[in-house]
Coordinates of C-alpha atoms in Angstrom, one line a residue:
X1 CA -38.4 -74.9 42.6
X2 CA -35.8 -72.1 43.0
X3 CA -33.9 -73.5 40.0
X4 CA -36.8 -73.8 37.6
X5 CA -36.7 -70.3 36.2
X6 CA -32.9 -70.7 35.6
X7 CA -33.5 -74.0 33.8
X8 CA -36.2 -72.4 31.6
X9 CA -33.9 -69.5 31.0
X10 CA -31.0 -71.7 29.9
X11 CA -33.2 -73.8 27.7
X12 CA -34.2 -70.6 26.0
X13 CA -30.6 -69.4 25.6
X14 CA -29.6 -72.8 24.2
X15 CA -32.3 -72.7 21.6
X16 CA -31.5 -69.1 20.8
X17 CA -28.1 -70.0 19.3
X18 CA -25.1 -72.1 20.0
X19 CA -21.6 -71.7 18.5
X20 CA -20.9 -74.3 15.9
X21 CA -18.9 -77.3 16.9
X22 CA -16.2 -76.4 14.4
X23 CA -15.8 -72.9 15.8
X24 CA -16.0 -74.2 19.4
X25 CA -13.1 -76.5 18.7
X26 CA -11.1 -73.9 16.9
X27 CA -8.7 -71.1 17.8
X28 CA -11.4 -68.9 19.3
X29 CA -11.6 -70.9 22.4
X30 CA -9.4 -72.5 25.0
X31 CA -10.0 -75.5 27.2
X32 CA -10.6 -75.3 31.0
X33 CA -10.7 -78.4 33.2
X34 CA -13.2 -78.1 36.0
X35 CA -11.6 -78.4 39.5
X36 CA -13.3 -79.7 42.6
X37 CA -15.7 -77.1 44.0
X38 CA -15.8 -74.9 40.9
X39 CA -19.1 -73.6 39.5
X40 CA -19.8 -71.8 36.3
X41 CA -20.3 -68.6 38.2
X42 CA -16.9 -69.0 39.9
X43 CA -15.1 -69.8 36.6
X44 CA -16.7 -66.7 35.0
X45 CA -15.6 -64.6 38.0
X46 CA -12.0 -65.7 37.6
X47 CA -11.7 -66.1 33.9
X48 CA -14.0 -63.6 32.2
X49 CA -13.5 -59.9 31.7
X50 CA -17.2 -59.4 32.4
X51 CA -18.3 -62.2 34.8
X52 CA -22.0 -61.3 34.1
X53 CA -21.6 -62.9 30.7
X54 CA -21.5 -66.4 32.3
X55 CA -24.7 -67.4 30.4
X56 CA -22.6 -67.3 27.2
X57 CA -20.3 -70.0 28.7
X58 CA -23.4 -72.0 29.5
X59 CA -24.7 -71.8 25.9
X60 CA -21.3 -72.7 24.4
X61 CA -20.9 -75.7 26.7
X62 CA -24.6 -76.8 26.7
X63 CA -24.7 -76.5 30.5
X64 CA -28.2 -76.3 32.0
X65 CA -27.2 -76.5 35.7
X66 CA -24.3 -74.0 36.1
X67 CA -23.9 -74.6 39.8
X68 CA -23.3 -78.4 39.3
X69 CA -20.1 -79.1 37.4
X70 CA -18.2 -82.3 37.6
X71 CA -14.4 -82.2 38.5
X72 CA -12.4 -83.1 35.4
X73 CA -15.2 -81.8 33.1
X74 CA -13.7 -80.0 30.1
X75 CA -15.2 -76.6 29.2
X76 CA -14.5 -74.3 26.3
X77 CA -13.8 -70.6 27.2
X78 CA -14.1 -68.0 24.4
X79 CA -11.0 -66.0 24.1
X80 CA -13.0 -62.9 23.2
X81 CA -14.6 -63.0 26.7
X82 CA -11.5 -63.9 28.8
X83 CA -9.9 -61.6 31.3
X84 CA -6.3 -62.4 30.6
X85 CA -3.2 -60.8 32.2
X86 CA -2.7 -57.1 32.1
X87 CA 0.5 -56.1 30.2
X88 CA 1.8 -52.5 30.5
X89 CA 2.8 -50.4 27.6
X90 CA 6.2 -48.6 27.3
X91 CA 6.9 -45.0 26.3
X92 CA 9.2 -45.1 23.2
X93 CA 9.3 -41.4 22.8
X94 CA 7.6 -38.3 24.3
X95 CA 7.8 -34.6 23.9
X96 CA 5.9 -31.6 25.4
X97 CA 4.8 -32.8 28.9
X98 CA 2.5 -35.7 28.1
X99 CA 0.7 -37.0 31.3
X100 CA -0.5 -40.4 32.4
X101 CA -3.2 -40.0 35.0
X102 CA -1.7 -36.6 35.8
X103 CA 2.0 -37.7 36.0
X104 CA 4.5 -36.5 33.4
X105 CA 6.0 -39.3 31.3
X106 CA 9.5 -39.9 30.2
X107 CA 11.1 -42.2 27.7
X108 CA 11.2 -45.8 29.0
X109 CA 8.3 -45.3 31.5
X110 CA 5.7 -48.1 31.9
X111 CA 2.1 -47.2 31.4
X112 CA -0.5 -49.4 33.2
X113 CA -3.7 -50.6 31.8
X114 CA -6.6 -48.2 32.3
X115 CA -4.3 -45.1 32.4
X116 CA -5.5 -42.0 30.7
X117 CA -3.0 -40.2 28.5
X118 CA -3.3 -36.4 28.0
X119 CA -1.2 -34.8 25.3
X120 CA -1.0 -31.0 25.5
X121 CA -0.7 -28.6 22.6
X122 CA 2.6 -29.2 20.7
X123 CA 2.9 -32.5 22.6
X124 CA 3.4 -36.0 21.2
X125 CA 3.9 -39.5 22.4
X126 CA 4.9 -42.9 20.9
X127 CA 3.8 -45.9 23.0
X128 CA 4.8 -49.6 22.3
X129 CA 2.6 -52.4 23.4
X130 CA 3.7 -55.9 24.5
X131 CA 3.0 -57.3 21.0
X132 CA 5.2 -54.7 19.3
X133 CA 2.3 -52.5 18.1
X134 CA 3.0 -48.8 18.1
X135 CA 0.4 -46.1 18.9
X136 CA 1.0 -42.4 18.6
X137 CA -1.1 -39.7 20.1
X138 CA -0.9 -36.2 18.6
X139 CA -1.2 -32.7 20.0
X140 CA -4.4 -32.1 22.0
X141 CA -5.4 -35.7 22.3
X142 CA -6.9 -37.6 25.2
X143 CA -7.0 -41.4 25.2
X144 CA -7.5 -44.2 27.7
X145 CA -5.7 -47.6 27.6
X146 CA -8.8 -49.5 28.6
X147 CA -7.5 -53.1 27.9
X148 CA -3.9 -54.3 27.5
X149 CA -4.4 -58.0 28.0
X150 CA -2.4 -61.1 27.2
X151 CA -4.5 -64.2 26.8
X152 CA -3.8 -67.9 26.3
X153 CA -2.4 -69.1 22.9
X154 CA -0.6 -65.8 22.5
X155 CA -3.8 -64.0 21.9
X156 CA -4.5 -60.4 23.1
X157 CA -7.3 -58.1 23.9
X158 CA -6.5 -54.5 23.3
X159 CA -9.0 -51.6 23.6
X160 CA -8.1 -47.9 23.3
X161 CA -10.7 -45.2 23.9
X162 CA -10.0 -41.9 22.1
X163 CA -12.0 -39.1 23.7
X164 CA -10.6 -36.4 21.4
X165 CA -7.7 -35.7 19.1
X166 CA -5.8 -38.0 16.8
X167 CA -4.3 -41.5 17.2
X168 CA -2.1 -43.2 14.7
X169 CA -1.4 -46.9 15.0
X170 CA 0.9 -49.5 13.5
X171 CA -0.6 -52.8 14.7
X172 CA 1.4 -56.0 14.7
X173 CA -0.3 -59.0 13.1
X174 CA -2.8 -60.4 15.6
X175 CA -3.2 -64.1 16.2
X176 CA -6.6 -65.7 15.6
X177 CA -8.9 -64.9 18.5
X178 CA -7.2 -61.6 19.3
X179 CA -9.0 -58.3 19.4
X180 CA -7.5 -54.9 18.8
X181 CA -10.0 -52.0 18.8
X182 CA -10.0 -48.2 18.9
X183 CA -13.3 -46.8 20.3
X184 CA -14.6 -43.2 20.2
X185 CA -18.0 -42.0 21.5
X186 CA -19.3 -42.5 17.9
X187 CA -17.6 -45.5 16.5
X188 CA -15.3 -48.5 16.9
X189 CA -12.5 -49.6 14.6
X190 CA -11.2 -53.1 14.9
X191 CA -8.2 -54.7 13.1
X192 CA -6.0 -57.8 12.9
X193 CA -2.8 -56.0 11.9
X194 CA -2.5 -52.8 9.9
X195 CA -1.6 -49.1 9.8
X196 CA -4.5 -46.8 10.4
X197 CA -5.5 -43.7 12.2
X198 CA -8.6 -42.4 14.0
X199 CA -9.6 -38.7 14.5
X200 CA -12.0 -37.4 17.0
X201 CA -12.3 -33.6 16.8
X202 CA -12.5 -31.7 20.1
X203 CA -15.8 -30.3 19.1
X204 CA -17.2 -33.8 18.5
X205 CA -19.7 -34.4 15.8
X206 CA -17.9 -37.1 13.8
X207 CA -15.2 -39.7 13.9
X208 CA -12.9 -40.3 10.9
X209 CA -10.8 -43.4 10.3
X210 CA -8.2 -43.8 7.6
X211 CA -6.3 -46.9 6.4
X212 CA -2.7 -46.8 5.1
X213 CA -2.1 -50.5 5.2
X214 CA -4.3 -53.5 5.7
X215 CA -8.0 -53.5 6.5
X216 CA -10.1 -52.0 9.3
X217 CA -13.7 -52.8 10.3
X218 CA -15.6 -49.6 11.4
X219 CA -18.8 -49.8 13.3
X220 CA -21.0 -46.9 14.4
X221 CA -21.8 -46.8 18.1
X222 CA -25.5 -46.5 17.5
X223 CA -27.8 -46.5 14.5
X224 CA -25.9 -48.8 12.2
X225 CA -26.9 -52.4 11.5
X226 CA -23.5 -53.7 10.4
X227 CA -19.8 -52.8 10.4
X228 CA -18.1 -51.3 7.3
X229 CA -14.9 -52.8 5.9
X230 CA -12.3 -50.1 5.1
X231 CA -9.4 -51.1 2.9
X232 CA -6.1 -49.5 2.1
X233 CA -6.5 -46.1 0.5
X234 CA -10.0 -45.7 2.0
X235 CA -11.5 -43.9 5.0
X236 CA -14.7 -43.8 6.8
X237 CA -16.5 -40.8 8.4
X238 CA -19.0 -41.6 11.1
X239 CA -21.5 -39.0 12.3
X240 CA -23.8 -39.4 15.3
X241 CA -26.7 -41.8 14.5
X242 CA -25.5 -42.6 11.0
X243 CA -23.7 -45.5 9.3
X244 CA -20.1 -45.1 8.3
X245 CA -19.6 -43.2 5.1
X246 CA -16.9 -44.8 3.0
X247 CA -14.6 -42.5 1.1
X248 CA -11.4 -42.5 -1.0
X249 CA -8.5 -40.9 0.8
X250 CA -7.2 -37.5 -0.4
X251 CA -4.0 -37.9 -2.5
X252 CA -0.5 -37.7 -1.0
X253 CA 1.4 -34.4 -1.1
X254 CA 3.9 -34.3 -4.0
X255 CA 7.2 -34.1 -2.1
X256 CA 10.5 -34.1 -3.9
X257 CA 12.8 -36.9 -2.8
X258 CA 15.0 -34.7 -0.6
X259 CA 14.4 -31.3 0.9
X260 CA 17.0 -29.0 2.4
X261 CA 16.6 -26.1 4.9
X262 CA 19.5 -23.8 5.6
X263 CA 17.8 -21.4 8.0
X264 CA 15.3 -21.9 10.7
X265 CA 12.4 -21.3 11.1
X266 CA 12.1 -22.2 7.5
X267 CA 9.1 -22.9 5.2
X268 CA 8.4 -26.2 3.6
X269 CA 7.6 -26.2 -0.2
X270 CA 3.9 -27.1 -0.1
X271 CA 1.8 -26.3 -3.1
X272 CA -1.7 -24.8 -3.1
X273 CA -4.5 -26.7 -1.5
X274 CA -8.1 -26.9 -2.3
X275 CA -10.7 -25.0 -0.3
X276 CA -11.1 -26.6 3.2
X277 CA -8.0 -28.8 2.9
X278 CA -5.2 -28.8 5.4
X279 CA -1.9 -30.6 5.5
X280 CA -0.1 -32.3 8.4
X281 CA 3.6 -32.8 8.3
X282 CA 5.6 -34.9 10.8
X283 CA 9.4 -34.6 11.2
X284 CA 11.2 -37.5 12.7
X285 CA 14.8 -38.4 13.4
X286 CA 14.2 -42.1 12.6
X287 CA 13.0 -43.9 9.6
X288 CA 10.1 -45.6 11.5
X289 CA 8.7 -42.2 12.6
X290 CA 8.7 -43.3 16.2
X291 CA 10.6 -40.2 17.3
X292 CA 8.5 -37.4 15.8
X293 CA 10.3 -34.2 16.8
X294 CA 7.9 -31.8 15.3
X295 CA 4.3 -31.8 13.9
X296 CA 3.0 -29.1 11.7
X297 CA -0.6 -28.8 10.6
X298 CA -2.7 -26.2 8.8
X299 CA -2.7 -24.4 5.5
X300 CA 0.5 -23.3 3.9
X301 CA 2.9 -21.8 4.6
X302 CA 4.1 -24.2 7.3
X303 CA 7.2 -23.2 9.2
X304 CA 9.7 -25.7 10.5
X305 CA 10.8 -24.8 14.0
X306 CA 14.4 -24.6 15.2
X307 CA 15.9 -28.1 15.2
X308 CA 19.5 -29.3 15.5
X309 CA 21.4 -29.8 12.3
X310 CA 21.0 -33.3 11.0
X311 CA 19.2 -35.7 8.6
X312 CA 15.5 -36.2 9.2
X313 CA 12.5 -37.9 7.6
X314 CA 9.3 -36.1 6.9
X315 CA 5.9 -37.5 6.0
X316 CA 2.9 -35.4 4.9
X317 CA -0.8 -36.1 4.6
X318 CA -3.7 -33.9 3.3
X319 CA -6.8 -33.5 5.4
X320 CA -10.2 -32.9 3.8
X321 CA -12.9 -30.6 5.2
X322 CA -14.1 -33.3 7.6
X323 CA -10.6 -34.0 9.0
X324 CA -10.2 -37.3 7.1
X325 CA -6.5 -37.9 6.6
X326 CA -5.3 -38.8 3.1
X327 CA -2.5 -41.0 1.7
X328 CA 1.0 -40.2 3.0
X329 CA 4.2 -39.4 1.2
X330 CA 7.7 -39.3 2.7
X331 CA 10.9 -37.6 1.9
X332 CA 14.3 -36.9 3.4
X333 CA 15.0 -33.6 5.1
X334 CA 18.4 -32.1 5.6
X335 CA 18.7 -29.3 8.1
X336 CA 22.1 -27.6 7.6
X337 CA 22.5 -24.2 9.2
X338 CA 26.2 -24.6 10.1
X339 CA 29.0 -23.7 9.4
X340 CA 28.0 -20.1 9.2
X341 CA 28.2 -18.4 5.8
X342 CA 31.0 -15.9 5.0
X343 CA 30.2 -12.2 4.4
X344 CA 31.1 -10.8 1.0
X345 CA 33.9 -8.2 1.1
X346 CA 35.1 -7.4 -2.4
X347 CA 34.0 -6.3 -4.9
X348 CA 31.6 -4.0 -3.1
X349 CA 27.9 -4.4 -3.5
X350 CA 26.9 -3.2 -7.0
X351 CA 30.5 -2.3 -8.0
X352 CA 31.2 -2.0 -11.7
X353 CA 34.5 -3.5 -12.9
X354 CA 36.3 -3.6 -16.2
X355 CA 36.8 -6.8 -18.2
X356 CA 39.9 -8.0 -16.3
X357 CA 40.6 -10.8 -13.7
X358 CA 38.2 -10.3 -10.8
X359 CA 39.0 -11.4 -7.3
X360 CA 36.1 -12.3 -5.1
X361 CA 36.9 -12.0 -1.4
X362 CA 34.9 -12.7 1.8
X363 CA 35.4 -12.9 5.5
X364 CA 36.9 -16.1 6.9
X365 CA 34.8 -18.4 9.1
X366 CA 36.5 -20.1 12.1
X367 CA 36.6 -23.9 11.6
X368 CA 36.0 -23.7 7.9
X369 CA 38.3 -25.8 5.8
X370 CA 37.3 -24.3 2.4
X371 CA 34.7 -22.3 0.6
X372 CA 32.3 -22.8 -2.2
X373 CA 31.8 -19.9 -4.6
X374 CA 28.9 -19.6 -7.0
X375 CA 28.3 -17.0 -9.7
X376 CA 25.1 -16.6 -11.6
X377 CA 23.4 -14.2 -14.0
X378 CA 20.2 -14.4 -12.0
X379 CA 19.7 -13.5 -8.4
X380 CA 17.9 -16.9 -7.6
X381 CA 21.0 -18.9 -8.8
X382 CA 18.7 -21.3 -10.7
X383 CA 21.5 -22.0 -13.2
X384 CA 24.9 -21.0 -11.7
X385 CA 27.3 -19.7 -14.3
X386 CA 30.3 -20.9 -12.2
X387 CA 30.8 -23.0 -9.1
X388 CA 34.2 -23.3 -7.7
X389 CA 35.5 -24.9 -4.5
X390 CA 38.6 -23.5 -2.8
X391 CA 40.5 -25.2 0.0
X392 CA 42.2 -23.6 3.0
X393 CA 41.4 -20.8 5.4
X394 CA 41.6 -17.9 2.9
X395 CA 38.2 -16.9 1.5
X396 CA 39.2 -15.7 -1.9
X397 CA 38.8 -16.8 -5.6
X398 CA 40.3 -15.1 -8.7
X399 CA 38.2 -15.3 -11.8
X400 CA 40.2 -14.7 -14.9
X401 CA 37.4 -14.5 -17.5
X402 CA 34.3 -12.9 -16.0
X403 CA 31.8 -12.2 -18.8
X404 CA 30.3 -8.8 -19.6
X405 CA 27.1 -8.1 -17.8
X406 CA 25.4 -8.1 -14.4
X407 CA 26.5 -10.9 -12.1
X408 CA 25.5 -12.2 -8.7
X409 CA 27.9 -14.1 -6.4
X410 CA 27.6 -15.9 -3.1
X411 CA 29.8 -18.1 -0.8
X412 CA 29.3 -21.0 1.6
X413 CA 31.7 -22.4 4.1
X414 CA 32.9 -26.0 3.9
X415 CA 33.4 -28.0 7.1
X416 CA 33.9 -31.7 7.8
X417 CA 31.0 -34.1 8.6
X418 CA 31.4 -36.9 11.1
X419 CA 32.6 -39.2 8.4
X420 CA 35.3 -36.7 7.3
X421 CA 33.7 -35.5 4.1
X422 CA 33.5 -31.7 3.5
X423 CA 30.0 -30.4 3.2
X424 CA 28.8 -26.9 2.7
X425 CA 26.7 -24.9 5.0
X426 CA 24.2 -22.3 3.9
X427 CA 25.1 -19.7 1.3
X428 CA 25.5 -16.1 2.4
X429 CA 23.5 -13.2 1.0
X430 CA 24.2 -12.7 -2.7
X431 CA 26.3 -9.7 -3.8
X432 CA 25.9 -8.0 -7.1
X433 CA 28.6 -6.8 -9.5
X434 CA 28.8 -5.7 -13.1
X435 CA 31.4 -6.2 -15.7
X436 CA 31.3 -3.3 -18.0
X437 CA 33.9 -2.2 -20.7
X438 CA 35.8 1.0 -20.0
X439 CA 34.7 4.0 -22.0
X440 CA 36.4 4.6 -25.4
X441 CA 38.0 7.9 -26.4
X442 CA 36.4 9.9 -29.2
X443 CA 37.7 9.2 -32.6
X444 CA 40.1 11.8 -33.8
X445 CA 38.3 12.2 -37.2
X446 CA 35.4 13.7 -35.3
X447 CA 37.4 16.7 -33.9
X448 CA 36.9 20.2 -35.3
X449 CA 37.8 23.7 -34.3
X450 CA 35.5 26.7 -35.0
X451 CA 37.1 29.9 -33.8
X452 CA 37.9 29.3 -30.2
X453 CA 35.5 26.4 -29.7
X454 CA 36.6 22.8 -30.1
X455 CA 33.9 20.2 -31.0
X456 CA 33.8 16.4 -31.3
X457 CA 31.3 13.6 -31.5
X458 CA 30.1 12.6 -28.1
X459 CA 28.0 10.1 -26.2
X460 CA 25.0 10.8 -24.0
X461 CA 25.7 11.1 -20.3
X462 CA 29.5 11.2 -20.7
X463 CA 31.9 13.9 -19.5
X464 CA 35.2 14.8 -21.1
X465 CA 38.7 15.8 -20.2
X466 CA 40.5 18.1 -22.6
X467 CA 44.2 18.7 -22.5
X468 CA 46.2 21.2 -24.6
X469 CA 50.0 21.1 -24.6
X470 CA 52.9 22.6 -26.4
X471 CA 54.2 19.1 -27.4
X472 CA 52.6 15.9 -28.5
X473 CA 54.1 14.1 -25.5
X474 CA 52.1 16.4 -23.3
X475 CA 55.0 17.2 -21.0
X476 CA 54.3 20.9 -21.2
X477 CA 50.5 21.2 -20.6
X478 CA 48.9 24.6 -21.2
X479 CA 45.3 23.7 -20.4
X480 CA 43.6 20.7 -18.6
X481 CA 39.8 21.0 -18.2
X482 CA 36.8 18.7 -17.8
X483 CA 33.5 19.5 -19.5
X484 CA 30.0 18.1 -19.5
X485 CA 29.3 18.3 -23.3
X486 CA 31.3 17.4 -26.4
X487 CA 32.8 20.9 -26.8
X488 CA 35.2 23.2 -25.1
X489 CA 36.2 26.9 -25.4
X490 CA 40.0 27.2 -25.7
X491 CA 42.2 30.2 -25.2
X492 CA 44.9 29.8 -27.9
X493 CA 48.1 31.8 -28.6
X494 CA 48.2 33.6 -32.0
X495 CA 50.1 32.3 -35.0
X496 CA 50.2 28.9 -36.4
X497 CA 52.5 27.5 -33.9
X498 CA 51.3 23.9 -33.4
X499 CA 49.7 23.0 -30.2
X500 CA 48.6 19.5 -29.2
X501 CA 45.1 18.6 -28.0
X502 CA 43.8 15.2 -26.8
X503 CA 40.5 14.0 -25.3
X504 CA 39.5 11.5 -22.6
X505 CA 36.0 10.2 -21.9
X506 CA 34.6 9.9 -18.3
X507 CA 31.5 7.8 -17.9
X508 CA 28.7 8.1 -15.3
X509 CA 30.6 6.0 -12.9
X510 CA 33.7 8.2 -13.1
X511 CA 35.7 5.6 -15.0
X512 CA 38.1 7.2 -17.6
X513 CA 39.1 6.0 -21.0
X514 CA 42.6 6.2 -22.3
X515 CA 43.4 9.5 -24.0
X516 CA 42.7 9.6 -27.7
X517 CA 45.3 10.3 -30.3
X518 CA 46.8 13.8 -30.2
X519 CA 45.8 16.4 -32.8
X520 CA 47.6 19.7 -33.6
X521 CA 45.8 23.1 -33.5
X522 CA 46.9 26.8 -33.7
X523 CA 45.4 30.2 -33.0
X524 CA 45.1 31.2 -36.6
X525 CA 44.7 28.3 -38.8
X526 CA 42.7 26.1 -36.5
X527 CA 44.0 22.7 -37.0
X528 CA 47.6 22.6 -38.3
X529 CA 49.9 20.0 -39.7
X530 CA 53.2 19.1 -37.9
X531 CA 55.1 21.5 -40.3
X532 CA 52.9 24.4 -39.3
X533 CA 50.5 24.6 -42.3
X534 CA 46.9 25.6 -41.4
X535 CA 44.1 23.0 -41.7
X536 CA 40.6 24.4 -42.4
X537 CA 37.2 22.8 -42.7
X538 CA 34.8 23.5 -45.6
X539 CA 31.5 21.9 -46.0
X540 CA 32.4 19.0 -43.8
X541 CA 35.8 18.4 -45.6
X542 CA 39.2 19.1 -44.3
X543 CA 41.7 21.1 -46.4
X544 CA 45.4 22.0 -45.9
X545 CA 46.5 25.4 -47.1
X546 CA 48.8 28.3 -46.6

């Protein structure tokens, strides 16, 4: 009598639904041969992850008396229910004091099933599973490795619980019968092999899943009748009590193919974002992004922290207002802060030089094997006018044909890379110079003498040097003065004894022209010819008379 209720129960279960023969014989089950003394309860205790689900074994195998099994009897056990063998995960990379059940992790450490991983602010961890799958937990995340099981027929049962934060996964292809799930308090995402991520904000309220490769099935924890298929380029947002909301992922950031930073901290060139959007950037020193050395997230500008010189990979993704991650784009990043840049020495900052060969000089940098000079007409060096590499320790370059105008120049040191090639470091601060023609002396035809005042045609802002001498060779100088206007008062001896006068222009920078041609003057006749005849001026014309 004691078994009658069970028999009735099993009859009801059997009529409620039985797996089809085709599926029962397929890859979703494994065979178990009953040993002497085994009951269905004992088999469930030893083989099932949840022994209380033994009625499902009974339904599948059409068993009405679970305590009476025959030795040698062949049973089918669903892989999805089996306990399997726990297989630890391995730390592939870690930064920032990540803990497993309160113990700090190091690269190479094993993580047991059921361990809780806690990632602090600015922390990060990459964990490889036994099947080669990679999971990565971001800053501020907490997750539990609930199931890491290996089952018969190379099947696996993996369950990760994400309490808060962000998990990114690259799941290896799963064999039929395997289960790989990520569960949050609001939703579960299951896959067979793909790249996807799940976000659970610290404040709760929603779960967001995004798919980069493959396909993910997302199911709400409560309130949804069926799971939602999420394909590549799509995402799902799940709120408490609601079905998953399918969305198209935000577009990928438009990186250039290669970025270069020559000083750190340094800003990444990220364009403007829409209202509510953020961007996340990961910097890794490997192509697979297993070793993520820095993670940046927020609205621009984003500043790259101090990292060793080297070649990196970066990948960026936009986030919408709900925290759903968009498509990703990658680029190369070159961080090159060494060798140090030289300091410009000559010409001095802002110096004005005449049109002649210009020598650019800078300080020497220890270890440098050459220098790269750049000259540009714009301070941003968008289109350099000249780029010249010089070898050796001396930091100098002579430019024979510098053009008229304002120029900017800068220098970078050259040092060998590990492969022996010379590569430049960062450029130093630009220095400004100007190539400007020397002033030109006043034309002699503009010279006139009115009484004791000498006049000539002048230029605004110029000063003048006036010399009077007894000879045209100016070996016996009588007067040598500088004036601020194109006129000078002269004290001349009487008579028409010829005296020589010449002018020099001095510009605002103090640069002097050559002296103009000598003209002859006298105390009586004003301007005189070389033979002593007086030269007078009438109505703008010059006459020679007695």
